[in-house]
JSON list of N, CA and C in Angstrom, two decimals:
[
{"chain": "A", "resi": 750, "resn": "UNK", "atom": "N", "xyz": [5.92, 9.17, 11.58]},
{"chain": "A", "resi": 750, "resn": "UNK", "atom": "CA", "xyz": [5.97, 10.35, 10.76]},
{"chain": "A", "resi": 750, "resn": "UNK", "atom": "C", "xyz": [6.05, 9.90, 9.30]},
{"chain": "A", "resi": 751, "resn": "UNK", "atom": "N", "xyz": [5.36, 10.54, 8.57]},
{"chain": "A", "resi": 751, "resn": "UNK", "atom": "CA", "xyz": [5.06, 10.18, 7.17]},
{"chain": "A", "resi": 751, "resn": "UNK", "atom": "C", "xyz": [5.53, 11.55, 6.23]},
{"chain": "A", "resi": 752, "resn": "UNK", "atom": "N", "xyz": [6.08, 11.09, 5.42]},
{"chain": "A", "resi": 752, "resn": "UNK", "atom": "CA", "xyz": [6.67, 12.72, 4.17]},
{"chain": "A", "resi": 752, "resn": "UNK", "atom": "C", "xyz": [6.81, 11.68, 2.66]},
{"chain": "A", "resi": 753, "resn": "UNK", "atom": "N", "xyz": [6.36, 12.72, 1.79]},
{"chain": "A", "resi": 753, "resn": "UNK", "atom": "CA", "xyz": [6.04, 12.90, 0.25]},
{"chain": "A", "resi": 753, "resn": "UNK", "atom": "C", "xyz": [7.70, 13.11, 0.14]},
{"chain": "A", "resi": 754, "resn": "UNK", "atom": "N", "xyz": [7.85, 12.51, -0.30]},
{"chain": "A", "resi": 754, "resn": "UNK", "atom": "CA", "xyz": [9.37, 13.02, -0.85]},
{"chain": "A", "resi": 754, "resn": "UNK", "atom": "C", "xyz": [9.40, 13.18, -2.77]},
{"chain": "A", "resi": 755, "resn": "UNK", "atom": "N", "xyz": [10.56, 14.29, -2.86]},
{"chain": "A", "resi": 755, "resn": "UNK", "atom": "CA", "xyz": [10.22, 14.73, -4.26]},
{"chain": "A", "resi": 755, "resn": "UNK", "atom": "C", "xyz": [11.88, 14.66, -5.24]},
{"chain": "A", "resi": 756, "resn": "UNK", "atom": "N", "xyz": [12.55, 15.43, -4.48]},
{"chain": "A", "resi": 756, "resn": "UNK", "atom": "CA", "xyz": [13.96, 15.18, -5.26]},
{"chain": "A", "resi": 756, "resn": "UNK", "atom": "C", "xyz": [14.84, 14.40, -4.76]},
{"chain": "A", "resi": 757, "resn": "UNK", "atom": "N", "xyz": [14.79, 13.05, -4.65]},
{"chain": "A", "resi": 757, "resn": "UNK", "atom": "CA", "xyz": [15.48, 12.23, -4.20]},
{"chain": "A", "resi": 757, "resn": "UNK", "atom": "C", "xyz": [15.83, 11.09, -4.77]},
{"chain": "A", "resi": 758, "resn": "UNK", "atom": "N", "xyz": [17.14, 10.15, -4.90]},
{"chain": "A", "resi": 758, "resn": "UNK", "atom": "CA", "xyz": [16.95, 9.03, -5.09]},
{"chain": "A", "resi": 758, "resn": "UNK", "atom": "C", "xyz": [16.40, 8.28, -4.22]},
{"chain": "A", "resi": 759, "resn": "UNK", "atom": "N", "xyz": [15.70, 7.66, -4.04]},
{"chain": "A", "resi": 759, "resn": "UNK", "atom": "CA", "xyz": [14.74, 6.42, -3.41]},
{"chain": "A", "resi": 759, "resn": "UNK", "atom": "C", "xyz": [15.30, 5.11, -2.92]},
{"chain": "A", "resi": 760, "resn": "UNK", "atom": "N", "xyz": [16.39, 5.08, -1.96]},
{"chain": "A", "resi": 760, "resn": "UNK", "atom": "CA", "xyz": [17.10, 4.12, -1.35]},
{"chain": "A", "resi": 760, "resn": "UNK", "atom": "C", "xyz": [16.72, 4.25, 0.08]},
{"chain": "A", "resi": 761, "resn": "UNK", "atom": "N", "xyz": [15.92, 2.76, 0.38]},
{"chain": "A", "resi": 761, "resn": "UNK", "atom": "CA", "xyz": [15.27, 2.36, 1.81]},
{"chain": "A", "resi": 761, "resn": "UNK", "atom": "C", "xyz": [17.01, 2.33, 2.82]},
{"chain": "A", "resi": 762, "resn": "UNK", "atom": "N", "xyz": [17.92, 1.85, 1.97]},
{"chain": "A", "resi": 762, "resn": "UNK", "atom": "CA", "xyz": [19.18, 1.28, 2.88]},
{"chain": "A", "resi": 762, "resn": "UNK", "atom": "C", "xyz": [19.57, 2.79, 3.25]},
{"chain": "A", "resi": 763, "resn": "UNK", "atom": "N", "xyz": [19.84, 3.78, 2.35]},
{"chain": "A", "resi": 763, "resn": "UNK", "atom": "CA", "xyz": [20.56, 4.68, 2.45]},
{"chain": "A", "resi": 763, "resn": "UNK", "atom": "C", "xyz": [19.56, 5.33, 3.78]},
{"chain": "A", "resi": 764, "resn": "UNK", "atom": "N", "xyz": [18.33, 5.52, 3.24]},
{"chain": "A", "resi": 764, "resn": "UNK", "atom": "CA", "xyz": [17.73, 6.30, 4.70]},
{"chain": "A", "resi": 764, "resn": "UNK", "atom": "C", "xyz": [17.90, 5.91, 6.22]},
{"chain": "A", "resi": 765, "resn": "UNK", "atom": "N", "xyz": [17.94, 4.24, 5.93]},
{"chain": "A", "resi": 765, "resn": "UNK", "atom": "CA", "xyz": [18.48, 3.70, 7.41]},
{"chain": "A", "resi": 765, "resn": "UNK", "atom": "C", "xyz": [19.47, 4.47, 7.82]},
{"chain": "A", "resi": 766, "resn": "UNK", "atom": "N", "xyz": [20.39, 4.27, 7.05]},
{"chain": "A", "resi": 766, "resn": "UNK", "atom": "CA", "xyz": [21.68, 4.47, 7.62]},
{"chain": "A", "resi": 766, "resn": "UNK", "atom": "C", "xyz": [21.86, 6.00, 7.74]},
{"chain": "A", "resi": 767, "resn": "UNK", "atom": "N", "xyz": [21.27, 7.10, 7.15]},
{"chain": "A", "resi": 767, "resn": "UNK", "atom": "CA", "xyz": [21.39, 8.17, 7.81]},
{"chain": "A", "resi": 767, "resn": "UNK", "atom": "C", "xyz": [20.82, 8.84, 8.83]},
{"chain": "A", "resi": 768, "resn": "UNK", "atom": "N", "xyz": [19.68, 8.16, 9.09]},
{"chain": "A", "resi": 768, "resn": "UNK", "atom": "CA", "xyz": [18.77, 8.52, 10.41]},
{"chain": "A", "resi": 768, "resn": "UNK", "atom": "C", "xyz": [19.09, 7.79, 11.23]},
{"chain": "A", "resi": 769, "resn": "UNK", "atom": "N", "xyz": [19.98, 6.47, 11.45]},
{"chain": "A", "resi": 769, "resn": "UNK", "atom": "CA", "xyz": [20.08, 5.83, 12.52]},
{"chain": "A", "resi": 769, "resn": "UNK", "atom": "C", "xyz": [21.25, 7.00, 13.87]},
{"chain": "A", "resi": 770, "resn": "UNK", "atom": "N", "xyz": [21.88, 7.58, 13.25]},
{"chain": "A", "resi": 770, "resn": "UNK", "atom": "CA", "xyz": [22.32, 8.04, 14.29]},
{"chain": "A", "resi": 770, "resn": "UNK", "atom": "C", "xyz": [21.36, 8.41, 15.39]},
{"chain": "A", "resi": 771, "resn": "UNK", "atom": "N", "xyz": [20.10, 9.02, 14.52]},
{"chain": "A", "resi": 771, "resn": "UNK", "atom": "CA", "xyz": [18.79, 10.24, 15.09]},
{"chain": "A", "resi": 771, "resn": "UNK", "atom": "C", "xyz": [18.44, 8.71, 16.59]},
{"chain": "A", "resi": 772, "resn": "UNK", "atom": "N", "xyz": [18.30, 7.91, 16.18]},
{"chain": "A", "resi": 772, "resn": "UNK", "atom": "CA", "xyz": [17.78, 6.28, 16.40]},
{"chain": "A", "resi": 772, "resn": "UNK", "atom": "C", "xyz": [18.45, 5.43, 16.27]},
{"chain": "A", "resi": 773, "resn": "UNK", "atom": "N", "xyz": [18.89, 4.28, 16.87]},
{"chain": "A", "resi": 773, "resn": "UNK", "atom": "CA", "xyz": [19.63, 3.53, 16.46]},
{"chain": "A", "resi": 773, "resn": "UNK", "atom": "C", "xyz": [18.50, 2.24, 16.24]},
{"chain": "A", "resi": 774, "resn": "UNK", "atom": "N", "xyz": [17.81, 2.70, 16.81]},
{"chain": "A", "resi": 774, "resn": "UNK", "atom": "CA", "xyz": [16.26, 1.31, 16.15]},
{"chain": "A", "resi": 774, "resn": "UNK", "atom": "C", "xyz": [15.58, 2.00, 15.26]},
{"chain": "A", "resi": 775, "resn": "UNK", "atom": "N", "xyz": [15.58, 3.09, 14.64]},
{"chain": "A", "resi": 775, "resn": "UNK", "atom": "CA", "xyz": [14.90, 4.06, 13.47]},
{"chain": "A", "resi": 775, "resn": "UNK", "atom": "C", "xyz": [14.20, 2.17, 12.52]},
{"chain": "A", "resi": 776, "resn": "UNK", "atom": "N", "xyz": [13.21, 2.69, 12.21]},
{"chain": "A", "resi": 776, "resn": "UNK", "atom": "CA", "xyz": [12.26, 1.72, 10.98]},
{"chain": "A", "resi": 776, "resn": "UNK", "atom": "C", "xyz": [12.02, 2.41, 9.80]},
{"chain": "A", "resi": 777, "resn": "UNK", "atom": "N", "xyz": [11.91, 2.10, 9.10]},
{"chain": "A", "resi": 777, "resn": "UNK", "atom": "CA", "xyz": [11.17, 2.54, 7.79]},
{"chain": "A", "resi": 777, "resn": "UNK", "atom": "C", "xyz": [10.90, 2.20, 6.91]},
{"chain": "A", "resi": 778, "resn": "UNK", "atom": "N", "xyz": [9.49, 2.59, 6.22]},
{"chain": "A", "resi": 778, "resn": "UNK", "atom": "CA", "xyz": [8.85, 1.73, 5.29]},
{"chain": "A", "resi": 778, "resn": "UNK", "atom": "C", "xyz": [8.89, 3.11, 4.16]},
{"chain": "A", "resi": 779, "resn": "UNK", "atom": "N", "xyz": [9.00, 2.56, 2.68]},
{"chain": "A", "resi": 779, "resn": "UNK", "atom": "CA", "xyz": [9.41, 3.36, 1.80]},
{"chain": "A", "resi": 779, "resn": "UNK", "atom": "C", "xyz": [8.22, 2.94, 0.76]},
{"chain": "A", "resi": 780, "resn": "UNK", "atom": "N", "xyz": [7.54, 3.62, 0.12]},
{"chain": "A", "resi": 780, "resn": "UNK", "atom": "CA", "xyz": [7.23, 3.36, -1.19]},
{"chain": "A", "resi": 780, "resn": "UNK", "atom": "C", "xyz": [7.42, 3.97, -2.11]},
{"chain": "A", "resi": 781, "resn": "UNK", "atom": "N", "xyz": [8.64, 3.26, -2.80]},
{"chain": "A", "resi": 781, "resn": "UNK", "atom": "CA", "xyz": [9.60, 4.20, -3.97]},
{"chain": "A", "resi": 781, "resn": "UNK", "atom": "C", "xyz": [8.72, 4.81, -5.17]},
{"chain": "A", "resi": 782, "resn": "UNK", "atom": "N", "xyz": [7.58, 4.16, -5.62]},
{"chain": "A", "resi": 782, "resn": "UNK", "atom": "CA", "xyz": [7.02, 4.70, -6.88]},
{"chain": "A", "resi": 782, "resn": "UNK", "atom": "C", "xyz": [5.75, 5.65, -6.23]},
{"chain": "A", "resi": 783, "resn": "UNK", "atom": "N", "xyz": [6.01, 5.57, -4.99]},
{"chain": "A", "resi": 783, "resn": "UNK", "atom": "CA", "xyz": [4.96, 6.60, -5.06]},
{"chain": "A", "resi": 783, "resn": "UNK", "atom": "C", "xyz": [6.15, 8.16, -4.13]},
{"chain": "A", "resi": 784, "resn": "UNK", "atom": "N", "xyz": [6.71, 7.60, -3.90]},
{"chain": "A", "resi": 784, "resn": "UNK", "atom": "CA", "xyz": [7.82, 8.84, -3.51]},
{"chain": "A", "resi": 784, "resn": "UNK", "atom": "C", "xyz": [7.28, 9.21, -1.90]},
{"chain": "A", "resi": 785, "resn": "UNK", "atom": "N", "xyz": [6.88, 7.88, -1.21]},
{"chain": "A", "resi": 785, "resn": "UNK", "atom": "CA", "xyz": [6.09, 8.14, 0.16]},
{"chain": "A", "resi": 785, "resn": "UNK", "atom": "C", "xyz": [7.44, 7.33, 1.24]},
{"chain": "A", "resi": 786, "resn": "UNK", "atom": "N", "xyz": [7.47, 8.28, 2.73]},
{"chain": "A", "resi": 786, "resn": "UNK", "atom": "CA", "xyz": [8.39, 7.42, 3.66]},
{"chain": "A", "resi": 786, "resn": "UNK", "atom": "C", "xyz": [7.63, 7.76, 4.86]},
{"chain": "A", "resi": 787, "resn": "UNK", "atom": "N", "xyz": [7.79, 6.32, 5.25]},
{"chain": "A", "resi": 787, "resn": "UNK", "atom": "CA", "xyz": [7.33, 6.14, 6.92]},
{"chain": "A", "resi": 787, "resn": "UNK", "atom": "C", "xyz": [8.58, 6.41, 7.89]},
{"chain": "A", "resi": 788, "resn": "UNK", "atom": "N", "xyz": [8.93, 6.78, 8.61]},
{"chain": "A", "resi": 788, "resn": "UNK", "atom": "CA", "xyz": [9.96, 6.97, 9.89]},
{"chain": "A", "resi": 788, "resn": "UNK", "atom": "C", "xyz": [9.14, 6.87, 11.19]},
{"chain": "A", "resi": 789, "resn": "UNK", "atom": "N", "xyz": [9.69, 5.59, 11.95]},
{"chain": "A", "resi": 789, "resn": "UNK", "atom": "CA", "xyz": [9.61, 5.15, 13.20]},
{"chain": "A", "resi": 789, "resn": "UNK", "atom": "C", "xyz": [10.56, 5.57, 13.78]},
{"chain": "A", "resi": 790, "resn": "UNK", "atom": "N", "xyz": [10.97, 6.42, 14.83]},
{"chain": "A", "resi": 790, "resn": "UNK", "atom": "CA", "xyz": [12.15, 7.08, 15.15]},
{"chain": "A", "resi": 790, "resn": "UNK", "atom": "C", "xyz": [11.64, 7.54, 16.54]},
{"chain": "A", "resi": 791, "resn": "UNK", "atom": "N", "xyz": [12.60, 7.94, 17.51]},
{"chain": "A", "resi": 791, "resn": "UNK", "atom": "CA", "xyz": [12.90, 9.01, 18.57]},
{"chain": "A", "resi": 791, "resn": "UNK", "atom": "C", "xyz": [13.66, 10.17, 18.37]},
{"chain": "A", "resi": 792, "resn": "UNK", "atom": "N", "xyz": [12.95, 10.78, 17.33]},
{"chain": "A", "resi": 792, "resn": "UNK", "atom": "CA", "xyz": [13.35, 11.45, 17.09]},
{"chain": "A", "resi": 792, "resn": "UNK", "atom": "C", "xyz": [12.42, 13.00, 16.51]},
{"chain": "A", "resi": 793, "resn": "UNK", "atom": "N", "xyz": [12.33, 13.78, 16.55]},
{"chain": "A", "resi": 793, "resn": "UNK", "atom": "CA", "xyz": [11.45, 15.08, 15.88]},
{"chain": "A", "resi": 793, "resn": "UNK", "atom": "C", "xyz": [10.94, 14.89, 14.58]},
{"chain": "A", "resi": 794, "resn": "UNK", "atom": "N", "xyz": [10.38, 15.68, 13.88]},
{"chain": "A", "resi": 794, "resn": "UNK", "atom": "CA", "xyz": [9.81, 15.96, 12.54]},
{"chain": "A", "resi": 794, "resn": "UNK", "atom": "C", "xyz": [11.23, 16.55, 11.92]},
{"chain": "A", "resi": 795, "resn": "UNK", "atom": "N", "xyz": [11.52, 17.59, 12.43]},
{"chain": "A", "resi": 795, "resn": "UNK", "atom": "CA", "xyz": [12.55, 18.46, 11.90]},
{"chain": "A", "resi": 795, "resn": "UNK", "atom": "C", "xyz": [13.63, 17.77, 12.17]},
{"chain": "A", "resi": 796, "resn": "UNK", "atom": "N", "xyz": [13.89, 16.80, 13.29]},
{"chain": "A", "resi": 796, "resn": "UNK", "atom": "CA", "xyz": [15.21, 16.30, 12.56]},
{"chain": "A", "resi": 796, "resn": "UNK", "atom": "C", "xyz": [15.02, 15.36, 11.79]},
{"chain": "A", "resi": 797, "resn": "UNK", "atom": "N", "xyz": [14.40, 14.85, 11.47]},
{"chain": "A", "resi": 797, "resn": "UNK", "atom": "CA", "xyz": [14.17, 13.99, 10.55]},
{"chain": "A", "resi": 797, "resn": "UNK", "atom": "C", "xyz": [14.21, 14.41, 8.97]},
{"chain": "A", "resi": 798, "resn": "UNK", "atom": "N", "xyz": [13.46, 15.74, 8.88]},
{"chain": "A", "resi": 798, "resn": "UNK", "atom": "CA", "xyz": [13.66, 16.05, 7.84]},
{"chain": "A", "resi": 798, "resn": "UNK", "atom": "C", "xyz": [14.95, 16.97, 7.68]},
{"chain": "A", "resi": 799, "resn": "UNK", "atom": "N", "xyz": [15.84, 17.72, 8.42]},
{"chain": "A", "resi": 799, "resn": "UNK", "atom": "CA", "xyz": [16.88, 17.66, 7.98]},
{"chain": "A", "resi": 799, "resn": "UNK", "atom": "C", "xyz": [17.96, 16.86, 8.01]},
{"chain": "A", "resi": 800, "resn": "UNK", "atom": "N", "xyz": [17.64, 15.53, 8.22]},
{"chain": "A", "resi": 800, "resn": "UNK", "atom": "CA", "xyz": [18.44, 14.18, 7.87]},
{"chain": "A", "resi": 800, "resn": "UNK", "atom": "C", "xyz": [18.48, 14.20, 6.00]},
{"chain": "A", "resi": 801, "resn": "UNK", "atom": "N", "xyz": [17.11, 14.50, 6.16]},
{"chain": "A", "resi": 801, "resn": "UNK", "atom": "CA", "xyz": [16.59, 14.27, 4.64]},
{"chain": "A", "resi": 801, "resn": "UNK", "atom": "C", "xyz": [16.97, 15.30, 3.71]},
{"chain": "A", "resi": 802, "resn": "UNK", "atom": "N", "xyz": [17.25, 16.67, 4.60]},
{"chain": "A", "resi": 802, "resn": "UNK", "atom": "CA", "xyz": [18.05, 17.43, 3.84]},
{"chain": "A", "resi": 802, "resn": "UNK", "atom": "C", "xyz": [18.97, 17.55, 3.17]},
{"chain": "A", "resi": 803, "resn": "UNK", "atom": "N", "xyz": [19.84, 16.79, 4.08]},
{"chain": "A", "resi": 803, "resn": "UNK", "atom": "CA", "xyz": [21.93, 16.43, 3.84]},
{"chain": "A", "resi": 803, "resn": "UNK", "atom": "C", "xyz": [21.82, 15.39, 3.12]},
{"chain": "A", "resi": 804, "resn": "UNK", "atom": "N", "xyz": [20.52, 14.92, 2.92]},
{"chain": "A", "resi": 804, "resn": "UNK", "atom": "CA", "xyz": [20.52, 13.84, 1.75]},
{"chain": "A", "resi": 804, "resn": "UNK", "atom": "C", "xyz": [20.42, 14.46, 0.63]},
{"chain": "A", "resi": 805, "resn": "UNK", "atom": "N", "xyz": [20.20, 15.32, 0.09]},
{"chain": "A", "resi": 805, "resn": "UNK", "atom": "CA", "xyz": [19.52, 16.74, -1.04]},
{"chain": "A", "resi": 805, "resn": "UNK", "atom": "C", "xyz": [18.20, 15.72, -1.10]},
{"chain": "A", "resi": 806, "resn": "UNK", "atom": "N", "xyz": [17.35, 15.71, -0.31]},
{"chain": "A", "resi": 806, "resn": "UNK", "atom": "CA", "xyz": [16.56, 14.99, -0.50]},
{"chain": "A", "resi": 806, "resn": "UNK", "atom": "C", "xyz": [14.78, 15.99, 0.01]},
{"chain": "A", "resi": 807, "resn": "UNK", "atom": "N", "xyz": [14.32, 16.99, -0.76]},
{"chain": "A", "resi": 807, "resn": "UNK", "atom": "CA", "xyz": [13.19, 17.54, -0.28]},
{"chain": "A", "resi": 807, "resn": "UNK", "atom": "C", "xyz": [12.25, 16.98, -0.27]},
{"chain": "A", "resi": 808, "resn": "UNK", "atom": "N", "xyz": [11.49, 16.96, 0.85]},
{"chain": "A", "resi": 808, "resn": "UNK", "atom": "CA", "xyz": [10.22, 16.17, 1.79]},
{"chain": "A", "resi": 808, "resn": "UNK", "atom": "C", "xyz": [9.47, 16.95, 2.52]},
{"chain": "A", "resi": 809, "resn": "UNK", "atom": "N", "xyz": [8.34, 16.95, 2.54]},
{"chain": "A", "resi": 809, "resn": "UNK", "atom": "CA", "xyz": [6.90, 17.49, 3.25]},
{"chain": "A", "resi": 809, "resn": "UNK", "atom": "C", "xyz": [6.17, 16.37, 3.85]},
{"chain": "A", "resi": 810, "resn": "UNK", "atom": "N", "xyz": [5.98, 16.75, 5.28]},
{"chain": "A", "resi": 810, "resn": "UNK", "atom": "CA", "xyz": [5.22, 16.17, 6.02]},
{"chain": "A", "resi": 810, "resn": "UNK", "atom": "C", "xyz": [4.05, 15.25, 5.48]},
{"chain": "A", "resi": 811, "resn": "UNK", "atom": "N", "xyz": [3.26, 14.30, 5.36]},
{"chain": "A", "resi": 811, "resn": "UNK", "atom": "CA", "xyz": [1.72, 14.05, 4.77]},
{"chain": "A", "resi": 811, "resn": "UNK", "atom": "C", "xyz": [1.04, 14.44, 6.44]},
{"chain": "A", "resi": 812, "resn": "UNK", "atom": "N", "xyz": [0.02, 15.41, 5.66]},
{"chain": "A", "resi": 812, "resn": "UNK", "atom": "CA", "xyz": [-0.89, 15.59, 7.00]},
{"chain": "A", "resi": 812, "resn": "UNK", "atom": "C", "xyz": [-1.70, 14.57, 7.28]},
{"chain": "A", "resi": 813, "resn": "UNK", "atom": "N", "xyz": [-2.09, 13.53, 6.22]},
{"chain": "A", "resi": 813, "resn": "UNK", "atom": "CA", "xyz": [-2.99, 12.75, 6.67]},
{"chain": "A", "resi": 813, "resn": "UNK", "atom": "C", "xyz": [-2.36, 11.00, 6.75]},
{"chain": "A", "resi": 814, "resn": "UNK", "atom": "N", "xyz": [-2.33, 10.32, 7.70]},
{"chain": "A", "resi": 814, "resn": "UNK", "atom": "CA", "xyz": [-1.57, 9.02, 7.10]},
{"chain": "A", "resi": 814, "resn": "UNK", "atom": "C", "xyz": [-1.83, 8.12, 6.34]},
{"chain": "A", "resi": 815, "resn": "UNK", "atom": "N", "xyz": [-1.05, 7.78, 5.24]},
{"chain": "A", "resi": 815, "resn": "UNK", "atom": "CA", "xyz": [-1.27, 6.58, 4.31]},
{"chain": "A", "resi": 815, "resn": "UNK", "atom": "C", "xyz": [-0.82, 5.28, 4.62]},
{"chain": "A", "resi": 816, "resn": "UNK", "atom": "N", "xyz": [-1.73, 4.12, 4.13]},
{"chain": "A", "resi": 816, "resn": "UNK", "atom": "CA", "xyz": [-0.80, 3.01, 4.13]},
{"chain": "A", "resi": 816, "resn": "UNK", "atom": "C", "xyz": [0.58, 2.88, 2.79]},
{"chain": "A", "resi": 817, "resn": "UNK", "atom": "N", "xyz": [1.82, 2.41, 3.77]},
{"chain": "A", "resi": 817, "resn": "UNK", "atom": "CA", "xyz": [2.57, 2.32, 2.89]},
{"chain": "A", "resi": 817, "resn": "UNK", "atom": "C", "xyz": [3.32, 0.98, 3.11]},
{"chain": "A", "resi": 818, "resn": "UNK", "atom": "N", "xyz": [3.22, 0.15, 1.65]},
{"chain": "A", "resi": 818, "resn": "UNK", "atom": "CA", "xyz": [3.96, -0.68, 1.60]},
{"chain": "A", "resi": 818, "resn": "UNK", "atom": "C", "xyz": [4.74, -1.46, 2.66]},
{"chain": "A", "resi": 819, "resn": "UNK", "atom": "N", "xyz": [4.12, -2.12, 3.41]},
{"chain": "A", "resi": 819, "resn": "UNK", "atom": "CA", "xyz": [5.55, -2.73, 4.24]},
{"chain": "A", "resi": 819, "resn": "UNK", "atom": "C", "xyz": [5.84, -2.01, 5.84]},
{"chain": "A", "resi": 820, "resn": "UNK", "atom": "N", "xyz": [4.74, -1.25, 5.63]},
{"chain": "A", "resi": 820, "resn": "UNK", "atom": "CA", "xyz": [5.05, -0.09, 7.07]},
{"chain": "A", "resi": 820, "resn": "UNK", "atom": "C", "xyz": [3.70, -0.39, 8.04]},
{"chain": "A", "resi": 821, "resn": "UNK", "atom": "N", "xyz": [3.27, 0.54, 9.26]},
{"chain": "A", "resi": 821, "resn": "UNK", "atom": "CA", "xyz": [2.82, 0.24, 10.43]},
{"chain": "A", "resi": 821, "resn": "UNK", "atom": "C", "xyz": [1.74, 1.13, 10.09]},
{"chain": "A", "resi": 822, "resn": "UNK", "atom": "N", "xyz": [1.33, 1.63, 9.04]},
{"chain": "A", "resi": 822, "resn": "UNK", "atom": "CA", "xyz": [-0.19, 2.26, 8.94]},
{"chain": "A", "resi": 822, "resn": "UNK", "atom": "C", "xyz": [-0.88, 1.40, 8.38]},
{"chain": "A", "resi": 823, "resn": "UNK", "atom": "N", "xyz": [-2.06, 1.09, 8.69]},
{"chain": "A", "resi": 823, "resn": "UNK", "atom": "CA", "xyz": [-3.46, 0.80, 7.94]},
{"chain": "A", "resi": 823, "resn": "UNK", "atom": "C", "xyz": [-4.26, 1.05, 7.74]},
{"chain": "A", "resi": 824, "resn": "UNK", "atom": "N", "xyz": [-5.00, 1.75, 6.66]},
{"chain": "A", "resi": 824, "resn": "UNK", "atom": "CA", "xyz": [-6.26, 2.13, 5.88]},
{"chain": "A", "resi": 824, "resn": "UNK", "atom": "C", "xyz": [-7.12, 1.37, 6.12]},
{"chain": "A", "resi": 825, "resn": "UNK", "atom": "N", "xyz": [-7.08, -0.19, 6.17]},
{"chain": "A", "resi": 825, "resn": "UNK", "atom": "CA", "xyz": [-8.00, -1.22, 5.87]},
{"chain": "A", "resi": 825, "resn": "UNK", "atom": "C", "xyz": [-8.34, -1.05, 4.53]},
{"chain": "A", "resi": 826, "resn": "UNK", "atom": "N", "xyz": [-7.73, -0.69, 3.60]},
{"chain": "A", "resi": 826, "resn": "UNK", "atom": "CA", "xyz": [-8.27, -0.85, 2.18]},
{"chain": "A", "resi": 826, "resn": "UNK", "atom": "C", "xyz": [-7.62, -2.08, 1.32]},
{"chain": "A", "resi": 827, "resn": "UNK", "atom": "N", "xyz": [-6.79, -2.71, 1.82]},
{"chain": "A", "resi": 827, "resn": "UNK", "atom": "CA", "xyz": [-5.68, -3.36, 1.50]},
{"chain": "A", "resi": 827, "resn": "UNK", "atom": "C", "xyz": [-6.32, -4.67, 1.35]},
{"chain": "A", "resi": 828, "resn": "UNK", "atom": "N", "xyz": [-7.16, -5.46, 2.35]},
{"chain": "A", "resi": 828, "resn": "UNK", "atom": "CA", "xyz": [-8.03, -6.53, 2.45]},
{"chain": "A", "resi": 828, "resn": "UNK", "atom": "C", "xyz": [-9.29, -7.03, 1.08]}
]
């Protein structure tokens, strides 16, 4: 699951640690300057994003997937 995030501070540690309850193997790849997060989880969309809620942290789904930094999507543009 991939989300645009907009009012947030941008801490990869902090997101671990609040979604791991959701997961306790939760992954995630962050790209802070572009305000993009990957979540590898067992877990829903919606809980995920109201993880991201109790963070005051507002996020929208990306309908389409990007590569991000360090995470498990590939474009092949990267090469």
């Amino acid at each position: 699951m991939q989300y645009q995030l907009s009012t947030c501070h941008h801490d990869a540690a902090a997101f671990t640690a609040a979604l791991r309850p959701l997961d306790p193997n939760v992954q995630i790849a962050l790209d802070a300057a572009r305000g993009r997060l990957e979540v590898l989880a067992n877990a829903t969309g919606n809980q995920v994003l109201d993880v991201l809620r109790t963070m005051d942290c507002e996020a929208v789904p990306l309908e389409t997937e990007v590569h991000i930094s360090g995470g498990s999507t590939c474009c092949g543009s990267c090469g």
